[in-house]
Amino acid sequence: MQRKDLEPVNYYVGIDVGTASVRAALVDQFGTLVAYADQPIQIWAPQPDHYEQSSDDIWAACCTVTKKVVQGIDTSQVRGLGFDATCSLVVLDSHFRPLAVNAEGVHNRNIIMWMDHRAADQVARINGTKHNVLCYVGGAMSVEMQPPKLLWLKENLRESCWEKAGYFFDLPDFLSWRATGVTTRSLCTLVCKWTYSSETGWDDSFWKWIGLGDLVANKYKKIGNEVLPPGAPVGNGLTAEAAKELCLRKGTPVAASLIDAHAGGIGMIGANVKGHNLPCENQPLTSRIAVICGTSSCHMGISKSPVFVPGVWGPYYSAMVPGFWLNEGGQSATGKLIEHVVQGHAAFPELQTKSAASTQSIYTYLNGHLDLIKKSLPVGFLTVDLHVWPDFHGNRSPLADLSLKGMVVGLTLSQSLDDLALLYLATIQAIALGTRHTVETMQAAGHHVNTLFMCGGLSKNPLFVQMHADILGMPVVLAQEVESVLMGAAILGACASKDFASLQKRGFFFPPYENTPQELEIMKVSTLLHMI
């Protein structure tokens, strides 16, 4: 493909490994997404709170989607490749073969997923140490992070897994290793999920204190002793084997990776907002908060100086935007919660039938049904007597309590489609109120944010977006290019290619905003805020 003036166009591939699928995009040098593909991946849940995946299955899906997006493209024009993924733990033996993370000994299931809560006892003991590194995770480590998972493996699968393990990877780093053969880790993953410090490196005392001092051996070889900032080129690019599997050229630059939510932040937080009369216009990037909402949700706020927020992860230096400190709030179940509530209702079969007859998704149909029953009042007031506490999978922030459970108040004996629609609405409102709780906690600690930038699957639901605007009292900005996470991954590839000097290179991503290619659509704030 060429421009009209016959100059060849450069392309960059972004690969995003989410919870349930792998997606790829081909993005050109002007920031336009020109091809897209996705592929489902397997999840095993052998017992409550245990969630496992396969690194072989995930890599195969990466190859499938990449082949699709580069089909018909001269691969010499593909200048770089970037990965992002969930912060799941991948275990390999000393020969880089998958190693089982389960008592059944099924080696293909060698990933403990981010949402796995098997290490609840271990994280409680880690938090009981009150070690200094916990100051950089909001005061309490999450069960979603890697140290408690590692401790669980040592205590429960010592002979079958722990003693045979050669390498422990965060999933984004596994992907860059699989592509390049180099075990270099990303600063993003190690700082955000492993207690690594961008300033001082590993803290030996922490690992020894929690009972994992054996990881200190050989300069932390098993968990990473070579670290690169996101977007830096890894090794010599694609190996011959990986290039063949991906249908790309050997040596194509591969970037140090990002966690998926952080890729979403990179893909949109620097977007151009001039002319929309937003409160963040002509303000620093620190006035914006990125909300990446899918299976779970993440709230990404940046600052020039470290801000310590109780119950909110961070501050992490240069973990997302180079030169800025990052705080990351979150909700453990959002898209997953909505799906659980809707599909578990007695009226779900009726919803399926009616939405199929109208050729609409179930959520589009529910949104329309709410409009039909709202009468004269704004839709938000339909749930004045119905309330949801959304922590069905614990509270990630700001309460940082994985033991919390969900709750619904205001149920009746009715099980009609109207009742399902109202419960769906109340669940969305509960999620938005959780976001408000996190944002207000961040503001109280020193963040100064006034505009939400939102991406992810849930941002495609107008009701979800509008409830956030109403409940937080802030405008919500949606990028015209809705695949901001994939855009972030492609930006990494562009940075690794050296076609752009850095993530903040003028004309590609960050300020000056007038040169940023992303056009924006604004979700206006409702004039009447929903209050409870």
Short mmCIF file of N, CA, C and O in Angstrom, two decimals, residues 173-260:
data_model
loop_
_atom_site.label_atom_id
_atom_site.label_comp_id
_atom_site.label_asym_id
_atom_site.label_seq_id
_atom_site.Cartn_x
_atom_site.Cartn_y
_atom_site.Cartn_z
N ASP A 173 5.80 -9.84 29.15
CA ASP A 173 7.22 -10.14 28.95
C ASP A 173 7.43 -11.51 28.33
O ASP A 173 8.38 -11.72 27.57
N PHE A 174 6.55 -12.45 28.64
CA PHE A 174 6.61 -13.75 27.96
C PHE A 174 6.49 -13.55 26.45
O PHE A 174 7.20 -14.18 25.66
N LEU A 175 5.58 -12.67 26.03
CA LEU A 175 5.35 -12.46 24.60
C LEU A 175 6.57 -11.87 23.92
O LEU A 175 6.94 -12.29 22.82
N SER A 176 7.22 -10.88 24.56
CA SER A 176 8.43 -10.31 23.95
C SER A 176 9.55 -11.34 23.93
O SER A 176 10.35 -11.38 22.98
N TRP A 177 9.63 -12.21 24.97
CA TRP A 177 10.63 -13.28 24.93
C TRP A 177 10.32 -14.25 23.80
O TRP A 177 11.23 -14.64 23.04
N ARG A 178 9.05 -14.64 23.67
CA ARG A 178 8.69 -15.61 22.63
C ARG A 178 8.98 -15.07 21.25
O ARG A 178 9.32 -15.84 20.32
N ALA A 179 8.91 -13.77 21.10
CA ALA A 179 9.15 -13.15 19.79
C ALA A 179 10.64 -12.97 19.49
O ALA A 179 11.06 -13.02 18.33
N THR A 180 11.43 -12.75 20.54
CA THR A 180 12.84 -12.37 20.33
C THR A 180 13.85 -13.36 20.90
O THR A 180 15.03 -13.29 20.54
N GLY A 181 13.42 -14.23 21.81
CA GLY A 181 14.36 -15.12 22.47
C GLY A 181 15.16 -14.46 23.57
O GLY A 181 16.08 -15.07 24.13
N VAL A 182 14.80 -13.23 23.92
CA VAL A 182 15.54 -12.46 24.94
C VAL A 182 14.65 -12.34 26.19
O VAL A 182 13.48 -11.99 26.08
N THR A 183 15.23 -12.59 27.37
CA THR A 183 14.44 -12.62 28.61
C THR A 183 14.33 -11.26 29.29
O THR A 183 13.92 -11.16 30.44
N THR A 184 14.68 -10.21 28.58
CA THR A 184 14.54 -8.86 29.13
C THR A 184 13.09 -8.60 29.53
O THR A 184 12.16 -8.98 28.83
N ARG A 185 12.93 -7.93 30.68
CA ARG A 185 11.59 -7.59 31.16
C ARG A 185 11.29 -6.11 30.92
O ARG A 185 12.20 -5.29 30.75
N SER A 186 10.01 -5.79 30.93
CA SER A 186 9.57 -4.40 30.80
C SER A 186 9.53 -3.74 32.17
O SER A 186 9.10 -4.34 33.16
N LEU A 187 9.96 -2.50 32.22
CA LEU A 187 9.87 -1.72 33.45
C LEU A 187 8.43 -1.66 33.94
O LEU A 187 8.16 -1.69 35.15
N CYS A 188 7.48 -1.60 33.01
CA CYS A 188 6.07 -1.49 33.37
C CYS A 188 5.63 -2.68 34.21
O CYS A 188 5.04 -2.52 35.28
N THR A 189 5.90 -3.88 33.75
CA THR A 189 5.42 -5.06 34.46
C THR A 189 6.12 -5.23 35.80
O THR A 189 5.47 -5.49 36.83
N LEU A 190 7.44 -5.08 35.83
CA LEU A 190 8.17 -5.33 37.07
C LEU A 190 7.85 -4.29 38.14
O LEU A 190 7.74 -4.62 39.32
N VAL A 191 7.69 -3.03 37.75
CA VAL A 191 7.38 -1.99 38.72
C VAL A 191 5.96 -2.14 39.25
O VAL A 191 5.70 -2.04 40.45
N CYS A 192 5.01 -2.43 38.36
CA CYS A 192 3.60 -2.43 38.75
C CYS A 192 3.15 -3.72 39.44
O CYS A 192 2.23 -3.67 40.26
N LYS A 193 3.78 -4.85 39.15
CA LYS A 193 3.26 -6.12 39.65
C LYS A 193 4.27 -6.97 40.42
O LYS A 193 3.90 -8.02 40.95
N TRP A 194 5.54 -6.53 40.49
CA TRP A 194 6.56 -7.38 41.10
C TRP A 194 7.36 -6.67 42.20
O TRP A 194 8.30 -7.24 42.74
N THR A 195 7.09 -5.41 42.49
CA THR A 195 7.77 -4.58 43.51
C THR A 195 9.14 -4.08 43.08
O THR A 195 9.90 -3.58 43.91
N TYR A 196 9.47 -4.17 41.81
CA TYR A 196 10.74 -3.60 41.31
C TYR A 196 10.65 -2.07 41.38
O TYR A 196 9.59 -1.49 41.16
N SER A 197 11.76 -1.42 41.68
CA SER A 197 11.81 0.04 41.71
C SER A 197 12.58 0.55 40.51
O SER A 197 13.69 0.08 40.22
N SER A 198 11.99 1.51 39.80
CA SER A 198 12.68 2.10 38.64
C SER A 198 13.92 2.86 39.07
O SER A 198 14.77 3.17 38.23
N GLU A 199 14.03 3.17 40.36
CA GLU A 199 15.17 3.94 40.85
C GLU A 199 16.23 3.06 41.52
O GLU A 199 17.42 3.29 41.35
N THR A 200 15.81 2.05 42.28
CA THR A 200 16.76 1.25 43.06
C THR A 200 16.77 -0.23 42.70
O THR A 200 17.59 -0.99 43.23
N GLY A 201 15.89 -0.68 41.80
CA GLY A 201 15.87 -2.09 41.42
C GLY A 201 15.15 -2.96 42.44
O GLY A 201 14.23 -2.53 43.11
N TRP A 202 15.59 -4.20 42.55
CA TRP A 202 14.98 -5.15 43.47
C TRP A 202 15.42 -4.87 44.91
O TRP A 202 16.53 -4.45 45.16
N ASP A 203 14.53 -5.18 45.85
CA ASP A 203 14.83 -5.06 47.27
C ASP A 203 15.00 -6.47 47.83
O ASP A 203 14.02 -7.19 48.03
N ASP A 204 16.25 -6.88 48.07
CA ASP A 204 16.52 -8.24 48.55
C ASP A 204 15.76 -8.56 49.82
O ASP A 204 15.24 -9.68 50.00
N SER A 205 15.65 -7.57 50.72
CA SER A 205 15.06 -7.83 52.03
C SER A 205 13.59 -8.22 51.92
O SER A 205 13.09 -9.04 52.71
N PHE A 206 12.89 -7.67 50.94
CA PHE A 206 11.48 -8.01 50.78
C PHE A 206 11.31 -9.48 50.45
O PHE A 206 10.51 -10.19 51.07
N TRP A 207 12.05 -9.95 49.45
CA TRP A 207 11.91 -11.33 49.02
C TRP A 207 12.31 -12.31 50.12
O TRP A 207 11.67 -13.35 50.31
N LYS A 208 13.36 -11.97 50.86
CA LYS A 208 13.78 -12.84 51.96
C LYS A 208 12.76 -12.83 53.08
O LYS A 208 12.47 -13.87 53.69
N TRP A 209 12.18 -11.68 53.34
CA TRP A 209 11.23 -11.52 54.44
C TRP A 209 9.96 -12.33 54.20
O TRP A 209 9.38 -12.90 55.13
N ILE A 210 9.50 -12.42 52.95
CA ILE A 210 8.25 -13.12 52.67
C ILE A 210 8.47 -14.61 52.37
O ILE A 210 7.52 -15.33 52.08
N GLY A 211 9.72 -15.06 52.41
CA GLY A 211 9.99 -16.48 52.21
C GLY A 211 10.34 -16.86 50.80
O GLY A 211 10.31 -18.05 50.44
N LEU A 212 10.71 -15.88 49.98
CA LEU A 212 11.09 -16.16 48.59
C LEU A 212 12.52 -15.70 48.30
O LEU A 212 12.84 -15.25 47.20
N GLY A 213 13.37 -15.83 49.32
CA GLY A 213 14.76 -15.39 49.16
C GLY A 213 15.51 -16.15 48.09
O GLY A 213 16.51 -15.64 47.56
N ASP A 214 15.05 -17.35 47.73
CA ASP A 214 15.75 -18.11 46.67
C ASP A 214 15.66 -17.42 45.32
O ASP A 214 16.46 -17.72 44.42
N LEU A 215 14.73 -16.49 45.14
CA LEU A 215 14.65 -15.76 43.87
C LEU A 215 15.77 -14.74 43.70
O LEU A 215 16.05 -14.28 42.59
N VAL A 216 16.42 -14.39 44.82
CA VAL A 216 17.52 -13.43 44.76
C VAL A 216 18.73 -14.03 44.06
O VAL A 216 19.57 -13.31 43.51
N ALA A 217 18.83 -15.36 44.05
CA ALA A 217 20.00 -16.05 43.47
C ALA A 217 20.20 -15.69 42.01
O ALA A 217 19.25 -15.42 41.27
N ASN A 218 21.48 -15.71 41.61
CA ASN A 218 21.85 -15.43 40.21
C ASN A 218 21.29 -14.10 39.72
O ASN A 218 20.83 -13.98 38.58
N LYS A 219 21.32 -13.12 40.63
CA LYS A 219 20.88 -11.77 40.28
C LYS A 219 19.45 -11.74 39.73
O LYS A 219 19.15 -11.09 38.75
N TYR A 220 18.58 -12.49 40.39
CA TYR A 220 17.15 -12.52 40.04
C TYR A 220 16.91 -13.05 38.62
O TYR A 220 15.98 -12.64 37.94
N LYS A 221 17.72 -14.01 38.22
CA LYS A 221 17.60 -14.53 36.86
C LYS A 221 16.21 -15.05 36.55
O LYS A 221 15.69 -14.87 35.44
N LYS A 222 15.56 -15.70 37.53
CA LYS A 222 14.26 -16.32 37.26
C LYS A 222 13.14 -15.30 37.05
O LYS A 222 12.14 -15.60 36.39
N ILE A 223 13.28 -14.11 37.62
CA ILE A 223 12.19 -13.13 37.49
C ILE A 223 12.63 -11.85 36.77
O ILE A 223 11.80 -10.97 36.56
N GLY A 224 13.90 -11.74 36.39
CA GLY A 224 14.31 -10.62 35.55
C GLY A 224 15.43 -9.79 36.12
O GLY A 224 15.27 -9.20 37.19
N ASN A 225 16.54 -9.76 35.43
CA ASN A 225 17.67 -8.90 35.84
C ASN A 225 18.12 -7.95 34.75
O ASN A 225 19.09 -7.23 34.90
N GLU A 226 17.40 -7.96 33.64
CA GLU A 226 17.62 -6.98 32.58
C GLU A 226 16.27 -6.33 32.29
O GLU A 226 15.30 -7.01 31.96
N VAL A 227 16.21 -5.01 32.42
CA VAL A 227 14.94 -4.30 32.36
C VAL A 227 15.04 -3.16 31.35
O VAL A 227 16.03 -2.43 31.32
N LEU A 228 13.99 -3.01 30.54
CA LEU A 228 13.94 -1.94 29.53
C LEU A 228 12.67 -1.13 29.71
O LEU A 228 11.62 -1.66 30.11
N PRO A 229 12.71 0.15 29.39
CA PRO A 229 11.48 0.95 29.43
C PRO A 229 10.56 0.56 28.29
O PRO A 229 11.00 0.10 27.23
N PRO A 230 9.24 0.70 28.47
CA PRO A 230 8.29 0.35 27.41
C PRO A 230 8.63 1.07 26.10
O PRO A 230 8.93 2.26 26.08
N GLY A 231 8.59 0.32 25.01
CA GLY A 231 8.88 0.88 23.70
C GLY A 231 10.31 0.72 23.26
O GLY A 231 10.61 0.87 22.07
N ALA A 232 11.23 0.40 24.17
CA ALA A 232 12.62 0.18 23.78
C ALA A 232 12.73 -1.12 22.99
O ALA A 232 12.03 -2.09 23.28
N PRO A 233 13.61 -1.18 21.97
CA PRO A 233 13.74 -2.42 21.19
C PRO A 233 14.35 -3.54 22.03
O PRO A 233 15.28 -3.32 22.80
N VAL A 234 13.81 -4.74 21.87
CA VAL A 234 14.28 -5.90 22.61
C VAL A 234 15.16 -6.76 21.71
O VAL A 234 14.73 -7.18 20.62
N GLY A 235 16.39 -7.02 22.14
CA GLY A 235 17.29 -7.88 21.41
C GLY A 235 17.50 -7.43 19.97
O GLY A 235 17.62 -6.22 19.69
N ASN A 236 17.50 -8.40 19.07
CA ASN A 236 17.68 -8.12 17.64
C ASN A 236 16.38 -8.26 16.87
O ASN A 236 16.38 -8.53 15.67
N GLY A 237 15.26 -8.07 17.57
CA GLY A 237 13.98 -8.16 16.91
C GLY A 237 13.51 -9.60 16.77
O GLY A 237 13.98 -10.50 17.48
N LEU A 238 12.59 -9.85 15.86
CA LEU A 238 12.00 -11.17 15.69
C LEU A 238 13.05 -12.22 15.32
O LEU A 238 13.88 -12.00 14.43
N THR A 239 12.99 -13.36 16.01
CA THR A 239 13.82 -14.48 15.61
C THR A 239 13.27 -15.06 14.31
O THR A 239 12.12 -14.78 13.91
N ALA A 240 14.06 -15.90 13.67
CA ALA A 240 13.61 -16.52 12.42
C ALA A 240 12.36 -17.36 12.66
O ALA A 240 11.41 -17.33 11.86
N GLU A 241 12.33 -18.09 13.78
CA GLU A 241 11.18 -18.94 14.09
C GLU A 241 9.93 -18.11 14.32
O GLU A 241 8.86 -18.39 13.76
N ALA A 242 10.04 -17.07 15.14
CA ALA A 242 8.88 -16.24 15.43
C ALA A 242 8.40 -15.50 14.19
O ALA A 242 7.20 -15.34 13.97
N ALA A 243 9.35 -15.04 13.38
CA ALA A 243 8.98 -14.33 12.16
C ALA A 243 8.17 -15.21 11.23
O ALA A 243 7.17 -14.79 10.64
N LYS A 244 8.58 -16.46 11.13
CA LYS A 244 7.85 -17.40 10.27
C LYS A 244 6.44 -17.63 10.81
O LYS A 244 5.47 -17.66 10.05
N GLU A 245 6.33 -17.77 12.14
CA GLU A 245 5.02 -18.04 12.75
C GLU A 245 4.08 -16.85 12.62
O GLU A 245 2.86 -17.02 12.51
N LEU A 246 4.63 -15.64 12.63
CA LEU A 246 3.82 -14.43 12.57
C LEU A 246 3.64 -13.90 11.15
O LEU A 246 2.89 -12.94 10.94
N CYS A 247 4.35 -14.52 10.17
CA CYS A 247 4.34 -14.03 8.78
C CYS A 247 4.91 -12.62 8.69
O CYS A 247 4.39 -11.75 7.97
N LEU A 248 5.98 -12.37 9.43
CA LEU A 248 6.71 -11.11 9.36
C LEU A 248 8.17 -11.40 9.05
O LEU A 248 8.57 -12.56 8.95
N ARG A 249 8.96 -10.37 8.92
CA ARG A 249 10.36 -10.54 8.56
C ARG A 249 11.24 -10.73 9.79
O ARG A 249 11.02 -10.09 10.82
N LYS A 250 12.21 -11.60 9.67
CA LYS A 250 13.20 -11.77 10.73
C LYS A 250 13.86 -10.42 11.01
O LYS A 250 14.18 -9.66 10.10
N GLY A 251 14.03 -10.13 12.30
CA GLY A 251 14.67 -8.88 12.69
C GLY A 251 13.73 -7.70 12.82
O GLY A 251 14.17 -6.61 13.22
N THR A 252 12.44 -7.88 12.50
CA THR A 252 11.49 -6.79 12.72
C THR A 252 11.56 -6.35 14.18
O THR A 252 11.46 -7.18 15.09
N PRO A 253 11.76 -5.06 14.46
CA PRO A 253 11.91 -4.62 15.85
C PRO A 253 10.70 -4.98 16.71
O PRO A 253 9.55 -4.84 16.28
N VAL A 254 10.98 -5.44 17.91
CA VAL A 254 9.96 -5.78 18.91
C VAL A 254 10.19 -4.90 20.13
O VAL A 254 11.31 -4.77 20.62
N ALA A 255 9.12 -4.30 20.63
CA ALA A 255 9.24 -3.35 21.74
C ALA A 255 9.12 -4.04 23.09
O ALA A 255 8.41 -5.04 23.23
N ALA A 256 9.79 -3.48 24.08
CA ALA A 256 9.49 -3.84 25.46
C ALA A 256 8.02 -3.52 25.70
O ALA A 256 7.52 -2.47 25.29
N SER A 257 7.33 -4.41 26.38
CA SER A 257 5.86 -4.44 26.37
C SER A 257 5.24 -3.56 27.44
O SER A 257 5.92 -2.90 28.24
N LEU A 258 3.91 -3.60 27.48
CA LEU A 258 3.10 -2.91 28.48
C LEU A 258 2.01 -3.85 28.98
O LEU A 258 1.56 -4.74 28.25
N ILE A 259 1.56 -3.64 30.21
CA ILE A 259 0.32 -4.25 30.68
C ILE A 259 -0.82 -3.65 29.86
O ILE A 259 -0.76 -2.51 29.42
N ASP A 260 -1.89 -4.41 29.64
CA ASP A 260 -2.93 -3.98 28.70
C ASP A 260 -3.56 -2.64 29.07
O ASP A 260 -3.76 -1.77 28.20
#
